[in-house]
Coordinates of C-alpha atoms and ligand atoms in Angstrom, one line a residue:
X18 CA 8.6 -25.7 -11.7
X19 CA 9.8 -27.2 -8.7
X20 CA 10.2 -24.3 -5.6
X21 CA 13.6 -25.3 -4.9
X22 CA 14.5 -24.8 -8.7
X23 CA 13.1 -21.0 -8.6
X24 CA 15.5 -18.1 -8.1
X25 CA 16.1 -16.7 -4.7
X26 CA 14.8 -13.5 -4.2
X27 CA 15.3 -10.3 -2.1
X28 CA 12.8 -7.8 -2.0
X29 CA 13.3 -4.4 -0.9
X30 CA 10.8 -2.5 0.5
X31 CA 10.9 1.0 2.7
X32 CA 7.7 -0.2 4.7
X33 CA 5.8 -3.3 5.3
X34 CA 2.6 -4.4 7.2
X35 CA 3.2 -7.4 8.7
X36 CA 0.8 -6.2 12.0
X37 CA -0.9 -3.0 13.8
X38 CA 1.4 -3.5 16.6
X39 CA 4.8 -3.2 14.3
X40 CA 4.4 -0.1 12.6
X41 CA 7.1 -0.1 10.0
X42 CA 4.3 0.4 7.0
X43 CA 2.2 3.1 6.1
X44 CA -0.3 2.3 3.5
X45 CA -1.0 0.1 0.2
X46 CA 2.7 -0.2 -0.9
X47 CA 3.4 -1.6 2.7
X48 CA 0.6 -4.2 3.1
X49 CA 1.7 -5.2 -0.3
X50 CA 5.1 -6.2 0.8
X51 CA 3.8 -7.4 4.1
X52 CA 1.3 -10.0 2.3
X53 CA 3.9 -10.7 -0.4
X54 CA 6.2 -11.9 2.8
X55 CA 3.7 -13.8 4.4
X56 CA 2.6 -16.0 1.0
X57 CA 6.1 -16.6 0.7
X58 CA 6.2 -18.1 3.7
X59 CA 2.9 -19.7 3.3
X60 CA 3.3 -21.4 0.0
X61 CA 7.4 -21.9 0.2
X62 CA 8.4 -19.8 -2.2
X63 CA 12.8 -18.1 -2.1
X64 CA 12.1 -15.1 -1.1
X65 CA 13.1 -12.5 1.8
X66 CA 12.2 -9.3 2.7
X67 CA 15.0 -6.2 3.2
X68 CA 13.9 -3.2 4.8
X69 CA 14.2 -1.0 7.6
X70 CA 13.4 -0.9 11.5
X71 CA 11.6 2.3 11.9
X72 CA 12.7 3.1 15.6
X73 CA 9.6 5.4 15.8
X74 CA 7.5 3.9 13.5
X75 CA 4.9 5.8 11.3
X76 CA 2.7 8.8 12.2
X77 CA 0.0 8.2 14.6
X78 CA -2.1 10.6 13.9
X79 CA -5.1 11.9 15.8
X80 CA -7.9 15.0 15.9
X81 CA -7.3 17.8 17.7
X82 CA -10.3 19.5 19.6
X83 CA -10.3 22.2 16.4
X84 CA -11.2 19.1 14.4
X85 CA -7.7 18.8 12.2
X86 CA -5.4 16.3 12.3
X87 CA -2.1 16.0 14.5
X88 CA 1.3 13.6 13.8
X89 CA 2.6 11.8 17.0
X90 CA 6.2 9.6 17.1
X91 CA 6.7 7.1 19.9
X92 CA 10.0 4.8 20.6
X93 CA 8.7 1.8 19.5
X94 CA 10.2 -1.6 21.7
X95 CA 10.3 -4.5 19.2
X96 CA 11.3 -7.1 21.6
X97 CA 10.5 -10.2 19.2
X98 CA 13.3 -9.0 16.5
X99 CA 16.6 -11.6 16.5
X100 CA 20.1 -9.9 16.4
X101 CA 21.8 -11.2 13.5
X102 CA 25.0 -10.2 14.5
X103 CA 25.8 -8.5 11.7
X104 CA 26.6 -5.0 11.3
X105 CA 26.8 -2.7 8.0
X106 CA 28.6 0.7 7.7
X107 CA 27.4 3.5 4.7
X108 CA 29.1 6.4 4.3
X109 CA 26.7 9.4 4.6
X110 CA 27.5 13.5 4.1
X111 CA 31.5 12.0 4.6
X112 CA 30.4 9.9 7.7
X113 CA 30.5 6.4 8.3
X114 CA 27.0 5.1 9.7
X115 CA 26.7 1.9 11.8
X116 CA 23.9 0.0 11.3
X117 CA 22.7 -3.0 12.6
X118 CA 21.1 -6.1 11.1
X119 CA 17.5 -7.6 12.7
X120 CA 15.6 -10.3 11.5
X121 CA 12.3 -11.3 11.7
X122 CA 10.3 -13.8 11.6
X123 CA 7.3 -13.1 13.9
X124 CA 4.4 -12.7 12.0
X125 CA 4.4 -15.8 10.2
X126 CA 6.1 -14.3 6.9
X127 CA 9.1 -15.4 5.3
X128 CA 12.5 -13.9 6.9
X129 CA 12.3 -10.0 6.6
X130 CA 16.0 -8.2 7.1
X131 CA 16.0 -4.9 8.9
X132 CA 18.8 -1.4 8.9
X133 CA 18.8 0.3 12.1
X134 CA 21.1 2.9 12.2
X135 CA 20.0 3.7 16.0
X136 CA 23.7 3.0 17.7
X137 CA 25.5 4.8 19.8
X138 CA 28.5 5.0 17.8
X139 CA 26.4 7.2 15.2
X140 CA 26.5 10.7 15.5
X141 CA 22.7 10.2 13.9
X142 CA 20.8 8.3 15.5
X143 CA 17.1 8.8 13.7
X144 CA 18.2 8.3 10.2
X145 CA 16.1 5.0 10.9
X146 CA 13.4 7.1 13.0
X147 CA 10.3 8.2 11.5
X148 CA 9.2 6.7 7.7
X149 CA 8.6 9.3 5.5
X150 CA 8.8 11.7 8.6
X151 CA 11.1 13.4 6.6
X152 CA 12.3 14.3 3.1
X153 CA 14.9 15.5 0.8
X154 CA 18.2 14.6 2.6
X155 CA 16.8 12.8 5.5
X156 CA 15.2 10.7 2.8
X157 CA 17.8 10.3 0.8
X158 CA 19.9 9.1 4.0
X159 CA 17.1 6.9 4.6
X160 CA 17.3 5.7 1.1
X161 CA 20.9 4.7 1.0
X162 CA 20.4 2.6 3.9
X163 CA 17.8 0.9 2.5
X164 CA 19.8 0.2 -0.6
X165 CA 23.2 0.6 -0.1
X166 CA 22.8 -0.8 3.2
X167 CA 20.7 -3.6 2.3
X168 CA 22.9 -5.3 -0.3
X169 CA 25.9 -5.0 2.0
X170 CA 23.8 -7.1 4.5
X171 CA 22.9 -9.5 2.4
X172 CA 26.5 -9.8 1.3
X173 CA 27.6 -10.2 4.8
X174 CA 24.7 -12.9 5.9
X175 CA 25.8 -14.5 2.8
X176 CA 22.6 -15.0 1.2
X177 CA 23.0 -16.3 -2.0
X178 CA 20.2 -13.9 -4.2
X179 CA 19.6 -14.4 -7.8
X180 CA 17.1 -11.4 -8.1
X181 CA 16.5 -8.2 -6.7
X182 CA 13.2 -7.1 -6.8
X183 CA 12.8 -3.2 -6.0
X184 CA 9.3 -2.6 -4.9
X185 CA 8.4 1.3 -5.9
X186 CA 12.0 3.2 -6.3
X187 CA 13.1 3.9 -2.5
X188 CA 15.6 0.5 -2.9
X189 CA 17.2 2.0 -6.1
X190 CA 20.4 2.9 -4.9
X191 CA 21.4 -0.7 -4.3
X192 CA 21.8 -0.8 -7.8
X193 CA 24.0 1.7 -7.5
X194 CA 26.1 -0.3 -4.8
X195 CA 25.4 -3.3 -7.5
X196 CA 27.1 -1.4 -9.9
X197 CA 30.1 -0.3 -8.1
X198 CA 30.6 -3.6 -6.7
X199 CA 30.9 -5.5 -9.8
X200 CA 32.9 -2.8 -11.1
X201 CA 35.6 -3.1 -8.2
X202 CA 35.2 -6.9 -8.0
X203 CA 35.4 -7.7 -11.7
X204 CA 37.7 -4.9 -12.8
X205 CA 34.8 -3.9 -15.3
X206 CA 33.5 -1.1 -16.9
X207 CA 30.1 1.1 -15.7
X208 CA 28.5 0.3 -18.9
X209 CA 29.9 -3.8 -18.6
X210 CA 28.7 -3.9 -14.9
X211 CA 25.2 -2.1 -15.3
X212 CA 24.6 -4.9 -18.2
X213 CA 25.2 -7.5 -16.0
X214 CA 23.4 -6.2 -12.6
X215 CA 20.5 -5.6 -15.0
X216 CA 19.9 -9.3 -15.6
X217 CA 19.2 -9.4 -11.9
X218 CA 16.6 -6.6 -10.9
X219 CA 13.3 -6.0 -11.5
X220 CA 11.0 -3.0 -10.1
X221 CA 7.8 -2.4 -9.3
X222 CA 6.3 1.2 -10.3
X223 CA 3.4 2.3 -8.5
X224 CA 2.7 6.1 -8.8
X225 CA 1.0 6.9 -12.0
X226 CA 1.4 10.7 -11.7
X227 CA 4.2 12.2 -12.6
X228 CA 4.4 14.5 -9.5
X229 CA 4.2 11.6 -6.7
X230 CA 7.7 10.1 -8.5
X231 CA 10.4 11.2 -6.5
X232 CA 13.0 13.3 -8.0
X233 CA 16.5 14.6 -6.3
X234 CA 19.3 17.1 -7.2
X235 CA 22.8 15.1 -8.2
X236 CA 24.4 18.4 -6.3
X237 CA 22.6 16.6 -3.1
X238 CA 23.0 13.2 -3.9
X239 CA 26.7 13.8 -4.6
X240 CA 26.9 15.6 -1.2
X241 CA 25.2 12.6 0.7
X242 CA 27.3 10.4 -0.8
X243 CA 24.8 8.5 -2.8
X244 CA 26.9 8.5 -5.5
X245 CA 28.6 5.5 -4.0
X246 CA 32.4 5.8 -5.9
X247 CA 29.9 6.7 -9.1
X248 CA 30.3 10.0 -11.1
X249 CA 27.9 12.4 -12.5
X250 CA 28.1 11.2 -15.6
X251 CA 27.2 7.6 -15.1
X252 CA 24.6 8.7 -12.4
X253 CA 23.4 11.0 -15.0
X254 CA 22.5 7.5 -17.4
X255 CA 21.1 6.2 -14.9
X256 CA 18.2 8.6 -13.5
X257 CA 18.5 11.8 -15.6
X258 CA 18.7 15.2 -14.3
X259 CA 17.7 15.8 -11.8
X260 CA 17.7 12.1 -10.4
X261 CA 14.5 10.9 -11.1
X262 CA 14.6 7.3 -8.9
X263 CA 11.8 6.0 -11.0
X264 CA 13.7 6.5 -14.3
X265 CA 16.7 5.1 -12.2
X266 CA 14.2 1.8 -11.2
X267 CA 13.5 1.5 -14.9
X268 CA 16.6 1.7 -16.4
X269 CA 18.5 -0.7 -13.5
X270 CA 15.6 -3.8 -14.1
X271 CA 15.6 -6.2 -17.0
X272 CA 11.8 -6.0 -16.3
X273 CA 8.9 -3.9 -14.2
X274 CA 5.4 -4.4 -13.2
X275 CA 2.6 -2.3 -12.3
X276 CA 0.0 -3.0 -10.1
X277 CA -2.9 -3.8 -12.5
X278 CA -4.0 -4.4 -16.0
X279 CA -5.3 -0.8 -16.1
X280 CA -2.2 0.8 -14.3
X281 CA -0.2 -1.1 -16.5
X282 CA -1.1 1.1 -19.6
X283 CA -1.2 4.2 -17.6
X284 CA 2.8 3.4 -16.5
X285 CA 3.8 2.5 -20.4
X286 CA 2.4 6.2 -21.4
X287 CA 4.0 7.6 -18.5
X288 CA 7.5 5.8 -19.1
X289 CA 7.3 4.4 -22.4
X290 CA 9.5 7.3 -23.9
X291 CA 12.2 6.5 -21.2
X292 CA 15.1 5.2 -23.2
X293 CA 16.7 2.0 -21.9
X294 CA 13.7 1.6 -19.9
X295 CA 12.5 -1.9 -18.6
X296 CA 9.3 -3.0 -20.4
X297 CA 6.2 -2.5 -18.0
X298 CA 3.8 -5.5 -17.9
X299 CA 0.8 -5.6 -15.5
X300 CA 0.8 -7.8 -12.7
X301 CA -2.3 -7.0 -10.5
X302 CA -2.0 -6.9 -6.6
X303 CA -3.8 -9.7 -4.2
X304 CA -4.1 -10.0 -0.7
X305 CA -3.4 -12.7 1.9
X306 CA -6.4 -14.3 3.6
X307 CA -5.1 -15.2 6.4
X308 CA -4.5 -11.7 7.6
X309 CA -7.8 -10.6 5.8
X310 CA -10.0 -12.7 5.6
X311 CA -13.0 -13.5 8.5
X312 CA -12.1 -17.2 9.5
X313 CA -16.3 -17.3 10.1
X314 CA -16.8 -16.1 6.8
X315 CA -14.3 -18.1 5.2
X316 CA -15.7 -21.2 6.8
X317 CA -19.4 -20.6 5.9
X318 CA -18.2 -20.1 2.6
X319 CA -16.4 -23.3 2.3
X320 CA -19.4 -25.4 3.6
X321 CA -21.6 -23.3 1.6
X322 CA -23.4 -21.9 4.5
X323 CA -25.2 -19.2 5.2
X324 CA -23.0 -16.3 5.1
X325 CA -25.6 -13.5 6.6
X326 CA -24.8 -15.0 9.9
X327 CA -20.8 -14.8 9.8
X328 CA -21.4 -11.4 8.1
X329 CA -23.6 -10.0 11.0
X330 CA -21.2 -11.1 13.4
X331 CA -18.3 -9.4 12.0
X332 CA -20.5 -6.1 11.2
X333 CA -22.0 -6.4 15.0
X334 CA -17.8 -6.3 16.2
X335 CA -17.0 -3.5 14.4
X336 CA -20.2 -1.5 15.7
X337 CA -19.6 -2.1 18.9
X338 CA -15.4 -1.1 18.3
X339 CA -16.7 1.9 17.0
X340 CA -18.7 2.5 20.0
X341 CA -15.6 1.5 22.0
X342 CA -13.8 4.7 20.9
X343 CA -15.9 7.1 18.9
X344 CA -19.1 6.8 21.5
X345 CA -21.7 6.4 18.4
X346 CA -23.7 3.4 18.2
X347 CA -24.5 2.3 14.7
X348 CA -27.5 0.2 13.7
X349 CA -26.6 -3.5 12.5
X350 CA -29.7 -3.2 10.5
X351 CA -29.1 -0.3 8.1
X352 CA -26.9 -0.3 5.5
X353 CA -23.7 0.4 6.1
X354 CA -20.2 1.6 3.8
X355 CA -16.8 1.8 4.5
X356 CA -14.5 4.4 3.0
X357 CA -10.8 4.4 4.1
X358 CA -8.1 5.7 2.4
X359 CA -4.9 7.3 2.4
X360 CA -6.4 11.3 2.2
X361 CA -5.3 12.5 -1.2
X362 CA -7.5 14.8 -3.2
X363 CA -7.9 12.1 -6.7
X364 CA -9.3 9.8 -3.9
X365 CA -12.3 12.3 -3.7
X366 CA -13.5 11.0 -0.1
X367 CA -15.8 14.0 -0.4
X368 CA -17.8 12.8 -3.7
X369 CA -20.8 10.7 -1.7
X370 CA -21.5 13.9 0.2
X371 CA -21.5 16.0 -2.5
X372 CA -25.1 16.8 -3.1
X373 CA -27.0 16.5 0.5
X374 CA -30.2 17.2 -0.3
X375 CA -30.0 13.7 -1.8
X376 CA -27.5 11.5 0.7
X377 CA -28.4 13.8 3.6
X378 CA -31.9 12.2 3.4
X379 CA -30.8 8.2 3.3
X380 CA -28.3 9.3 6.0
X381 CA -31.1 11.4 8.8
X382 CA -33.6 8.8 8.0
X383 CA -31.7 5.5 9.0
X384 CA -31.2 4.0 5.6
X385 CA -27.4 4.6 5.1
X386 CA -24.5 4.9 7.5
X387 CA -20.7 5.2 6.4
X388 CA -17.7 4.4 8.6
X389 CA -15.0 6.6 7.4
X390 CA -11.1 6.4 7.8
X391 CA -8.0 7.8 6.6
X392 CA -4.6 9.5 7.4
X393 CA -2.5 12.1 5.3
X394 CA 1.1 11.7 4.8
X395 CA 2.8 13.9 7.7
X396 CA 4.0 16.5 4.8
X397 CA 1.2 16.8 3.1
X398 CA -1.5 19.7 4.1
X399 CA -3.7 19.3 1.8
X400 CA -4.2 15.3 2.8
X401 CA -4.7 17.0 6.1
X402 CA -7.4 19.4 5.2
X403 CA -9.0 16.2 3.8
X404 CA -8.7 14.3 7.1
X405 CA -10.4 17.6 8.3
X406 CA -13.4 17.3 5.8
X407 CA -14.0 13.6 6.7
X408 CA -14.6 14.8 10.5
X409 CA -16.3 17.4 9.8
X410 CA -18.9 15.1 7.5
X411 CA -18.2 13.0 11.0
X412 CA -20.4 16.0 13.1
X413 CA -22.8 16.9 10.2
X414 CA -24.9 13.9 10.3
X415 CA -23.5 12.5 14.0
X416 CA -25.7 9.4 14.2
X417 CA -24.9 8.0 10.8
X418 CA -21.2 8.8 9.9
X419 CA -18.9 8.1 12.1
X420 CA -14.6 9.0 11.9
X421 CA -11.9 6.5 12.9
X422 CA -8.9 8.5 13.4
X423 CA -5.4 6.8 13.1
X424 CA -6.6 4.5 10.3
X425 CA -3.7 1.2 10.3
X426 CA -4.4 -2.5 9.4
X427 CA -6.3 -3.1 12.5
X428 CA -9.3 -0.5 11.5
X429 CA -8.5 -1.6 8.0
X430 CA -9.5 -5.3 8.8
X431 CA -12.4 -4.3 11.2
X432 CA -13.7 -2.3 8.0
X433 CA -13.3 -4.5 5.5
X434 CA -14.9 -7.3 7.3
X435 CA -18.0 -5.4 9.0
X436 CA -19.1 -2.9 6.5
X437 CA -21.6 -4.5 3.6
X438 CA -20.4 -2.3 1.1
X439 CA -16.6 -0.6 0.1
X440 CA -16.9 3.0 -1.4
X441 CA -14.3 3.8 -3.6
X442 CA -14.3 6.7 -6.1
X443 CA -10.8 8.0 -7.3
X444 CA -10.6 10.3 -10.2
X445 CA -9.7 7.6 -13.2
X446 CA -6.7 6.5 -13.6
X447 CA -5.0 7.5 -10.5
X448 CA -5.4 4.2 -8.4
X449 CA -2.6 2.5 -9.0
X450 CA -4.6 -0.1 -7.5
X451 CA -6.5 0.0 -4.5
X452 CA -6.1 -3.6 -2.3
X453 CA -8.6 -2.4 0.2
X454 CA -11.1 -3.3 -1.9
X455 CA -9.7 -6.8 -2.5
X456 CA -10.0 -7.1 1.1
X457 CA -13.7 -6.4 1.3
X458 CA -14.0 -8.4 -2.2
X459 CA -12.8 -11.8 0.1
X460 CA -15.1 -11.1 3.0
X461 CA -18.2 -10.4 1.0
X462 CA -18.6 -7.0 1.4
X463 CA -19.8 -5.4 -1.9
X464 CA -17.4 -3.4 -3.8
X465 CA -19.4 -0.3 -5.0
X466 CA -16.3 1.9 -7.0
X467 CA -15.0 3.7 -10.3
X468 CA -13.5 1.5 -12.8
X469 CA -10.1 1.9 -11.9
X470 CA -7.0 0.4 -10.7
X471 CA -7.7 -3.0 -10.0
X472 CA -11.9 -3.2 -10.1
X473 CA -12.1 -3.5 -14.1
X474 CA -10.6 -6.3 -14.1
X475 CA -13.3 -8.0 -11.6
X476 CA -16.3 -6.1 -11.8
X477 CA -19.6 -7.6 -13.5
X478 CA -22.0 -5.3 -12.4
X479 CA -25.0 -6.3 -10.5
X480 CA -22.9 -9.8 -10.0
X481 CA -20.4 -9.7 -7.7
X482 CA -20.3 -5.6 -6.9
X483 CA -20.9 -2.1 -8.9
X484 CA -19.2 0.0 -10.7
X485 CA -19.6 3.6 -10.6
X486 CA -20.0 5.3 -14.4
X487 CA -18.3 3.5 -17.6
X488 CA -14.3 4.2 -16.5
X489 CA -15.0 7.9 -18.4
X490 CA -12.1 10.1 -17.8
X491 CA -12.0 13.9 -19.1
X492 CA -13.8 16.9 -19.1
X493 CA -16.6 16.9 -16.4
X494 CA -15.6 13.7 -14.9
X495 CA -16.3 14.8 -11.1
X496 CA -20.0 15.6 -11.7
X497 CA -20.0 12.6 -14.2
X498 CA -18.8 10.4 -11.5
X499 CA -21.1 11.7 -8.7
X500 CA -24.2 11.6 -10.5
X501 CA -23.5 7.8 -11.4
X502 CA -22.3 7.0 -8.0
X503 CA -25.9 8.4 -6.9
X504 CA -28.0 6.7 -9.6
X505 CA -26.2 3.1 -8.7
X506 CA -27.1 3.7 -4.9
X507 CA -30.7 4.8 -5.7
X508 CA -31.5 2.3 -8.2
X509 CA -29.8 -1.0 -7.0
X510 CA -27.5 -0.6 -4.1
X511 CA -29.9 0.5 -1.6
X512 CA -33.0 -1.2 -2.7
X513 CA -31.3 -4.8 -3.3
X514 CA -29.8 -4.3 0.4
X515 CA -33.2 -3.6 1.8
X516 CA -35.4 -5.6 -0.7
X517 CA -33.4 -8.6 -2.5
X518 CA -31.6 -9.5 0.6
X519 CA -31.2 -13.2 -1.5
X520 CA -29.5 -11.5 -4.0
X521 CA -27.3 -9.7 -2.0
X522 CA -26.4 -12.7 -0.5
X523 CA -25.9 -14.2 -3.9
X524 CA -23.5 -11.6 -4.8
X525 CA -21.4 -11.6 -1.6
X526 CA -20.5 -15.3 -2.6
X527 CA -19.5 -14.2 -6.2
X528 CA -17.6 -11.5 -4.8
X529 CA -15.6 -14.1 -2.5
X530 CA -15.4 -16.2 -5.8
X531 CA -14.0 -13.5 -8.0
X532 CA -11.2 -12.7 -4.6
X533 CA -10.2 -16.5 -4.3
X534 CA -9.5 -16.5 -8.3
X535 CA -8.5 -13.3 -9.0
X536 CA -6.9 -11.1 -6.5
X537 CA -5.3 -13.5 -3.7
X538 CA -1.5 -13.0 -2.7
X539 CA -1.2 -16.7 -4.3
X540 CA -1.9 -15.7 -7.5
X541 CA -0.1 -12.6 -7.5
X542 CA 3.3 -14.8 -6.2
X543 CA 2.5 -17.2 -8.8
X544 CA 2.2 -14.3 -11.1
X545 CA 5.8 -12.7 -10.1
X546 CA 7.8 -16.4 -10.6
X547 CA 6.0 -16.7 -14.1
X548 CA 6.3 -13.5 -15.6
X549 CA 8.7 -11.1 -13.5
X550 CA 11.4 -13.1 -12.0
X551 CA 12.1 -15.6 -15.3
Ligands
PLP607 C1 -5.2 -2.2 2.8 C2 -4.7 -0.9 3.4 C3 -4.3 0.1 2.7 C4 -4.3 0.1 1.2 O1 -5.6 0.2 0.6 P1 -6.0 1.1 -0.6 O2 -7.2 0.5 -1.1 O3 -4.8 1.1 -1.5 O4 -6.2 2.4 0.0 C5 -3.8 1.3 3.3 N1 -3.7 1.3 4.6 C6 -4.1 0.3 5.4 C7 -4.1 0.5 6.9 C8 -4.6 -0.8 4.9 O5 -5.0 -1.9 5.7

């Protein structure tokens, strides 16, 4: 289909990663959005961005000297953003809120639309502060913004939008203000105006555990004023009791995606029995090479060069980054994995170091280093005591592990171009889908990880990466997992890197193969036109 025939899309987002230096993004469901904005742009496809302007970003979050893991805020300048002009009020806890309307284009991504409610009119200035700094109704504040705020903006830039695409449920309250709008504009009923918003949304689910999908009291949401000229009754259809805003995503979209083949299952069990719900069909993540990919090893690649030498060069810039601010000095002869992750306990960062008679040996005698990463949501302790763990593995074995604290897309793209291997080992089938990994997939670097999320789709073991057991999940699986993940590294990992260094090489170009065809942004965009937005 011709581009200019394709419906014009909006696509909400709490966070995106467009750049280290703009720090409106947190993890995986940000550098989604931010890739998703800059293939837009790339390849010319309708589609903007709607989100909001963190005015103090996300956490930056550092060691103390006991070796746990501190949250910092800083006022953030953002001198590049364009004043639209346009300015939004939503009425929160009985208050009208003033929020402003940015735009921008910097980062070489299609248009991206951003609330800030930080004016002096308001008597609340940081309902736009921190992202996910807060929760229950500072969240929820931050969440009619987002929505409510979002389609009023859009109304008042008049930008013509045939789909709303709600990326994870934070944006669901602008079907609320969907809702309510037709019903005032059109004189129809709730049941008449959800029918016909419902042609025009679709949502993206991403946590498949129940607990991580966020739920709110309609006593709360009544008080905020979420409700938006809705009652209880008709809020009630929509999300349940309480106000589950996944439920709510499923119920507002004519159709819903997860994140990967495997996910995709996962999200039908968990929803299927939702009645009214959107059917879920899997469309896997991809990732944009041009923030992602080495331009040396992309260039190599394409002239079917050697890609050792690109490979070294990138691995020989993160050493000596790591050097810069950690004071270790890694060998760029020994094998070397990255593991960086969001600190959650199915993520098991702990797993490779799990029996060290056996990894202590490769990693005292020089045959094994691992660069480490990873921050824990602000709220959550236990993703703390994690980060905690990871440093402490950092001062066990000081000349072979090292720690990078404050883990955004600048350590992220160091890693994921200068390891030779990416470690990943959640507890099956709780990765969504992991993009990291898609990241080191397009630069060569080996992806050595449990069959989940996105990696059973690509993996042919011993071809173009590893996998780590048979995708077993039950009784045991922890000490099934670990005792896999150390037979692949004894048996082929370690002695094709040391041994078979033509093979390795072999299977860093089928590895860039499998990323071009499988998991790029471009196919995943394609993907969304074809099978989501039709
Ligand atoms: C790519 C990326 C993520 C998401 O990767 P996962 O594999 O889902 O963990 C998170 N944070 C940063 C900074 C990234 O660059």
């Amino acid at each position: 289909m011709a581009k200019s025939k394709l419906p014009r899309i909006a696509y909400f987002c709490m966070e995106f990663g467009l750049h280290e230096s703009f720090p409106i993004y947190s993890g995986g469901l940000g550098i989604l959005a931010g890739d998703i904005l800059k293939e837009a742009k790339a390849s010319n496809y309708p589609l903007i961005g709607v989100g909001i302007l963190w005015r103090q970003g996300y956490t930056s979050q550092r060691i103390d000297d006991k070796g746990y893991p501190y949250d910092s805020y800083y006022e953030q300048g953002y001198d590049f953003l364009e004043d639209t002009g346009v300015q939004v009020r939503v009425r929160i806890r009985g208050r009208q809120v003033q929020c402003k309307v940015w735009k921008c284009t910097q980062f070489e991504n299609a248009t991206l639309y951003l609330l800030d409610a930080n004016l002096p009119e308001n008597d609340d200035r940081l309902i736009t502060g921190q992202l996910y700094g807060w929760f229950s109704e500072e969240r929820i504040a931050q969440e009619m913004i987002l929505g409510i705020g979002g389609i009023r903006a859009l109304k008042a830039l008049k930008l013509p939008v045939e789909i709303y695409h709600f990326n994870d449920s934070h944006p669901v309250f602008a079907g609320v203000e969907l809702i309510r709008d037709k019903m005032d504009e059109e004189g129809l009923t709730f049941e008449k105006a959800w029918a016909g918003v419902k042609e025009k949304i679709v949502f993206t689910t991403h946590t498949p555990v129940k607990a991580g999908n966020e739920e709110h009291d309609h006593e709360l949401l009544q008080y905020m004023g979420a409700y938006n000229g809705l009652t209880f009754g008709q809020m009630l259809k929509l999300g349940g009791e309480p106000f589950s805003m996944t439920v709510a995503g499923l119920r507002l979209a004519k159709k819903a995606n997860a994140v990967a083949e495997l996910h995709g299952k996962t999200a039908r069990r968990m929803w299927g029995e939702v009645a009214g719900a959107a059917e879920i069909i899997g469309i896997t993540n991809g990732v944009f090479p041009g923030t992602w990919q080495d331009q040396r090893l992309a260039n190599a690649y394409a002239q079917d060069g050697d890609l050792w030498i690109p490979h070294q060069q990138a691995k020989r810039e993160m050493i000596a980054e790591i050097n810069r601010r950690n004071g270790v000095q890694l060998d760029e002869e020994v094998l070397t994995f990255g593991f960086a992750r969001r600190a959650a306990p199915y993520k098991r960062g702990n797993l490779i170091f799990s029996k060290p008679e056996i990894i202590g040996e490769y990693l005292e005698k020089g045959k094994l280093q691992i660069v480490l990463a990873g921050k824990a949501h602000p709220n959550d302790l236990t993703g703390k005591d994690i980060v905690a763990e990871m440093y402490r593995m950092s001062k066990r074995y000081p000349k072979s592990v090292v720690f990078l604290q404050d883990y955004d897309m600048k350590i992220g793209r160091l890693l994921t171009r200068g390891c030779d291997v990416w470690l990943n080992n959640p507890r099956r089938p709780q990765e969504a889908s992991g993009t990291s990994g898609m990241k080191a997939a397009m630069n060569g670097v080996l992806n050595f990880s449990v069959l989940d999320g996105w990696w059973p789709e690509g993996c042919i073991h011993g071809v173009n990466g590893w996998q780590i057991g048979d995708g077993y999940e039950g009784k045991d699986q922890d000490a099934k997992d670990r005792d896999a993940l150390y037979r692949v590294l004894q048996t082929e990992v370690i002695p094709t890197y040391y041994q078979k260094r033509e093979k390795w090489l072999k299977m860093m170009r089928a590895s860039i193969d499998m990323s071009h065809q499988q998991f790029s942004s471009a196919r995943m965009l394609k993907d969304y036109f074809d099978k989501l937005y039709c």
